[in-house]
Amino acid sequence: MNRPSEFSSIEHSQLIELQDRLREAEETLDAIRNGEVDALVVGGPSGQQVYTLENADRPYRVLIEQMQEGAVTLSEDGVMLYCNQRFAALVGADRQTLIGESIERFLAGEEIFAFRRLMTLDRGFGRSAELSLLASNGLVVPVNMSIADLEVDEQMPKVLCGVITDLTRSRERSHELAAANLRLAREIDERRRVEDSLQLALDAAEMGHWDLDLLNNTLTRSTRHDQIFGQVNGVKGWGLLTMLSQFVPDDRNAVNEEFLRAESSGSVEFERRIHRLNDGAVRWVQVKGRTFYLNDKAIRISGVVSDVTERRQVEEQLRQSQKMEAIGKLTGGIAHDFNNLLMVIGGSLDMLDQRVAKNEKITRYLTAARHGVERGATLNQQLLAFSRRQDLRAETICIDDLINTFANLLDRAVGEAVTVKIEAAPELWYCRTDAHQLETAILNLAINARDAMPQGGTLTLKTTIRMLDVQAATANGASAGDYVAVSVADTGVGMTPDVIERVFEPFFTTKEVGKGTGLGLSQVYGFARQSGGFVSIESCPGIGTTVSIHLPRATSLEATEVVADTPVEVRGKGIVLVVEDDSDVRAVASSLLEDLGYSVLEAETGSEAMKLMDRGERIDLVFTDVIMPGEMNGIDLVRAMKIKHAGIPVLLTSGYTAQRIAMAEMAEGLQLLRKPYTQVDLSLAVRSVMKDQA
Amino acid sequence: MSEKNRNHEILEKVSDEPVADGFDLRLYVAGQTPKSLAAISNLKKLCETHLAGRYTIEVIDLLVTPQLAAGDQIVALPTLVRRLPEPLKRVIGDLSNTERVLVGLDIRSKTGSRT
């Protein structure tokens, strides 16, 4: 037995190592026995493999069981080998009944083919598809199914695992999202439409839009806005200061204050002048806007702007014309009363003249008084002309004679700074026109010439003759023939073509508001037209302007017609009914008539006169005022008489000659005696009317 | 070393080179079995308490790399191996018995003699 010797031959260190290894082996066994390990390393045909003990993979199992996705293990042909609780819930079936079932049971129609394609696609670690599961309760559940090959062991049959995600919620979410998107898109469309129509409306209203951001002082503007300000291609950033600089210097502070005020008041609205950038024109703009607040702090002011220059011009013209109309009415009214006064004075003077014993003094006094009445009558005619209640009293006149008579007046009208030169015509030409209107026209031109020469200059008034052929005449809207041209030329500032184009328009004026009526040249034009002539203008900026009134030439023969004999009163007989509301005038008229040999009946109103006639009084002539208060004026009386007393002749009298227009519709042959009249005028008119009637 | 590292999950390494008297420890686990998870957690605690600053731990999941089992002759999991200081020492189990681990790693000497 050599065993003990063998043992003894083992070295001590070896022994200790063996002891340790034994202890380790025992400890390993103990650990396994005591359950201190839960996995073993086992040798296999393909090398080392780790086997976990049965309960060792519980964390995985719990993970699979607890997860919110359905999980299945499938055989190659779709038979379920395993499924988790979630999958069972998804398809609405008991979990135990599912193992061994084909998953295709829960797929309908087309979905089965999609699923089979998914299964046979064996390439790749995982693949997925969206399918619809048909649950037992009939519900269709949209899911995402991902399939992967489960390679556990080479010997095992092919197994696949699948994870099924319920897409119901996410589908709903995406539907909601799509719906929300659609809503949003509609809202955007709607808003864009509103914006478009707003833009359209703004465009139609020729309004520009602006938006002033108060926080960073930037002004956003629309294209129209820039057009209004004449900013043709400027895109540079605007601030409030840029905007202010557009306004004329006089208005800048006011505009700035308006904007400052808007921050507290909540709105802004003003009309101010700008210098339009592209042409430097001064334009009126109206700015309207509203302030927007954030936490009680004004953050922006936004609004519209429009060019209101033309509107203001129209308003101004309207105002001017209303003013003229009002003044015209007032003047006309005064002239009417004034005529009656002159009538009384003049008539009384006539009667005095016949009744008093004359000596040199009395004759002189009477003459002076009568002269006063005549001057008053002239003044009254001017008032009427101004109120445009004057008819054109055409007569044949010699232009040069006329000009010479008011050369002094011209001198006074143009002032000392302007030299007046009157060039006499080589011969005397006659025209058939209203001398007074021509005077007014020349005065108007002279005043325009003066205003065109604030620093002084020369005004030249001359008369020339022009022979127009058909072509030249047509170009001026007149007929061919000889025209006498009265020209007023100045050495003033002149006019640009666009101004010339408009000068005849009523109320057009280049003078400051209040300095001119804008009617001067309109009167000239209207008068020339009414006389059968026309007006021409030649002007050059910086050199001067010449305006010529062309009046048709008349033969001097006609001119002799107006040189009438000094008329003499004509006496007569008969009964005259005097209808006049002013008792003084009535008394004078009656006296004058009685003096002339007529018998007189008096009536204060038209209806009173009708009553007299209705009563059957013998009346040979009705002499009535046109303007009378009450229900029946002179015209009404004539109308009434045409019906009931057509045989009685009528002589009208008025200081208000424009009434002739209203009488145009009346019977021909009606005569009107202009107030104030003299006894001679009255005698002739009464005689003429009664003679016509006889 | 680099070849190995590719498959190792290095849970913690206090320094790149083991400290002179440092402990180079390797814990073999089998995925996330309860004992494996317990062993990782226990070892971490234990080292911090007793070997703070003097240890490195490598956790090797044999479910991922079963071939590494051969090197340290691992049979059961989890197993803790002390590679340094030599000699190689092994502690099997979830390392819940701290006293036994300390003795097994020669951090604290056994009360009795080795015989």
Coordinates of N, CA and C in Angstrom, one line a residue, chain A residues 12 16 19-21 23-24 27-29 31-32 34-42 48-53 55-60, chain B residues 29-37 62-63 66-67 69-70 74-79 88-94 100 104 110 114-115:
Chain A
H12 N 2.3 20.7 0.6 CA 1.3 21.4 1.5 C 0.5 22.5 0.7
I16 N -3.5 22.9 0.2 CA -4.4 24.0 0.5 C -5.2 24.4 -0.7
Q19 N -8.0 22.1 -1.1 CA -9.0 22.4 0.0 C -9.9 23.5 -0.5
D20 N -9.3 24.5 -1.0 CA -10.1 25.7 -1.4 C -11.1 25.3 -2.5
R21 N -10.6 24.5 -3.5 CA -11.4 24.1 -4.6 C -12.6 23.3 -4.1
R23 N -13.8 23.5 -1.1 CA -14.8 24.4 -0.4 C -15.6 25.1 -1.4
E24 N -15.0 25.5 -2.5 CA -15.8 26.3 -3.6 C -16.9 25.4 -4.1
E27 N -19.5 25.0 -1.7 CA -20.3 26.2 -1.6 C -21.2 26.3 -2.8
T28 N -20.8 26.0 -4.0 CA -21.6 26.1 -5.2 C -22.8 25.2 -5.0
L29 N -22.5 23.9 -4.6 CA -23.6 23.0 -4.4 C -24.6 23.5 -3.3
A31 N -25.1 26.6 -2.6 CA -25.8 27.7 -3.1 C -27.0 27.2 -4.0
I32 N -26.7 26.2 -4.8 CA -27.7 25.7 -5.7 C -28.8 25.1 -4.8
N34 N -29.6 25.7 -1.8 CA -30.3 26.7 -1.0 C -31.1 27.7 -1.8
G35 N -31.0 27.5 -3.1 CA -31.7 28.4 -4.0 C -31.1 29.8 -4.1
E36 N -29.8 29.8 -3.9 CA -29.2 31.2 -3.9 C -28.9 31.6 -5.4
V37 N -29.0 30.7 -6.3 CA -28.8 31.0 -7.7 C -30.1 30.7 -8.4
D38 N -30.3 31.4 -9.5 CA -31.6 31.1 -10.3 C -31.3 30.9 -11.8
A39 N -29.9 30.6 -12.1 CA -29.6 30.3 -13.4 C -28.4 29.4 -13.4
L40 N -28.3 28.5 -14.4 CA -27.2 27.6 -14.5 C -26.6 27.7 -15.9
V41 N -25.2 27.4 -15.9 CA -24.6 27.4 -17.2 C -24.4 25.9 -17.6
V42 N -25.0 25.6 -18.7 CA -25.1 24.2 -19.1 C -24.3 24.0 -20.5
Q48 N -21.6 26.6 -24.5 CA -22.3 27.0 -23.2 C -23.6 27.6 -23.4
Q49 N -24.6 27.3 -22.6 CA -25.9 28.0 -22.6 C -26.4 28.2 -21.2
V50 N -27.1 29.3 -21.0 CA -27.6 29.7 -19.7 C -29.1 29.3 -19.6
Y51 N -29.4 28.5 -18.6 CA -30.8 28.2 -18.4 C -31.2 28.9 -17.1
T52 N -32.3 29.7 -17.2 CA -32.8 30.3 -16.0 C -33.8 29.4 -15.4
L53 N -33.9 29.4 -14.1 CA -34.8 28.6 -13.4 C -36.2 29.1 -13.7
N55 N -38.9 30.2 -12.3 CA -39.5 31.5 -11.9 C -38.6 32.7 -12.2
A56 N -37.4 32.3 -12.8 CA -36.4 33.4 -13.0 C -36.8 34.4 -14.0
D57 N -37.6 34.0 -15.0 CA -37.9 34.9 -16.1 C -39.3 35.6 -15.8
R58 N -39.6 35.6 -14.6 CA -40.9 36.2 -14.2 C -41.0 37.7 -14.6
P59 N -39.9 38.5 -14.4 CA -40.0 39.9 -14.7 C -40.4 40.1 -16.2
Y60 N -39.9 39.2 -17.1 CA -40.3 39.3 -18.5 C -41.7 39.0 -18.7
Chain B
V29 N -24.1 37.4 -14.4 CA -25.5 37.3 -14.2 C -26.2 36.7 -15.4
A30 N -27.5 36.3 -15.1 CA -28.3 35.7 -16.2 C -29.4 36.7 -16.5
G31 N -29.2 37.7 -17.3 CA -30.2 38.6 -17.7 C -30.7 39.3 -16.4
Q32 N -32.1 39.3 -16.4 CA -32.6 40.1 -15.2 C -33.4 39.2 -14.3
T33 N -32.8 38.0 -14.0 CA -33.4 37.1 -13.0 C -33.4 37.8 -11.7
P34 N -34.4 37.5 -10.8 CA -34.4 38.2 -9.5 C -33.1 38.1 -8.8
K35 N -32.4 36.9 -8.8 CA -31.1 36.8 -8.0 C -30.1 37.7 -8.7
S36 N -30.1 37.7 -10.0 CA -29.1 38.6 -10.7 C -29.3 40.0 -10.3
L37 N -30.5 40.5 -10.4 CA -30.8 41.9 -10.0 C -30.4 42.2 -8.6
L62 N -24.5 36.6 -19.0 CA -24.2 35.4 -19.8 C -25.4 35.0 -20.8
L63 N -26.5 35.6 -20.6 CA -27.6 35.4 -21.6 C -27.2 36.1 -22.9
P66 N -23.0 33.9 -23.6 CA -22.8 32.6 -22.8 C -21.4 32.0 -22.9
Q67 N -20.7 32.3 -24.0 CA -19.4 31.7 -24.2 C -18.4 32.2 -23.1
A69 N -18.8 32.1 -20.1 CA -18.9 31.3 -18.9 C -17.7 30.5 -18.7
A70 N -17.1 30.0 -19.8 CA -16.0 29.1 -19.7 C -14.8 29.6 -19.0
I74 N -17.8 29.2 -14.8 CA -19.0 29.6 -14.1 C -20.0 28.4 -14.3
V75 N -20.6 28.0 -13.2 CA -21.7 26.9 -13.4 C -23.1 27.4 -13.0
A76 N -23.1 28.3 -12.0 CA -24.4 28.8 -11.5 C -24.3 30.3 -11.5
L77 N -25.5 30.9 -11.6 CA -25.6 32.4 -11.7 C -26.6 32.9 -10.6
P78 N -26.4 34.0 -10.0 CA -25.2 34.9 -10.2 C -23.9 34.4 -9.4
T79 N -22.7 34.7 -10.0 CA -21.5 34.4 -9.4 C -20.6 35.6 -9.4
L88 N -7.6 34.1 -7.4 CA -9.0 34.2 -7.9 C -9.9 33.6 -6.8
K89 N -11.0 34.4 -6.5 CA -11.9 33.9 -5.5 C -13.3 34.0 -6.1
R90 N -14.2 33.2 -5.6 CA -15.5 33.1 -6.2 C -16.6 33.1 -5.0
V91 N -17.7 33.9 -5.2 CA -18.8 33.8 -4.3 C -20.0 33.6 -5.1
I92 N -20.8 32.6 -4.7 CA -22.0 32.3 -5.5 C -23.2 32.8 -4.8
G93 N -24.2 33.2 -5.5 CA -25.5 33.6 -4.9 C -25.8 35.0 -5.1
D94 N -26.8 35.5 -4.4 CA -27.3 36.9 -4.6 C -26.6 37.9 -3.8
R100 N -20.7 36.7 4.6 CA -20.1 35.6 3.8 C -19.3 36.2 2.6
G104 N -15.5 35.6 1.8 CA -15.2 35.0 0.6 C -14.3 35.8 -0.3
K110 N -11.7 35.0 8.1 CA -12.6 34.1 8.8 C -12.2 33.9 10.2
R114 N -7.7 28.2 8.7 CA -8.0 27.6 7.4 C -7.7 26.0 7.5
T115 N -7.0 25.7 8.5 CA -6.6 24.3 8.7 C -5.5 23.9 7.7

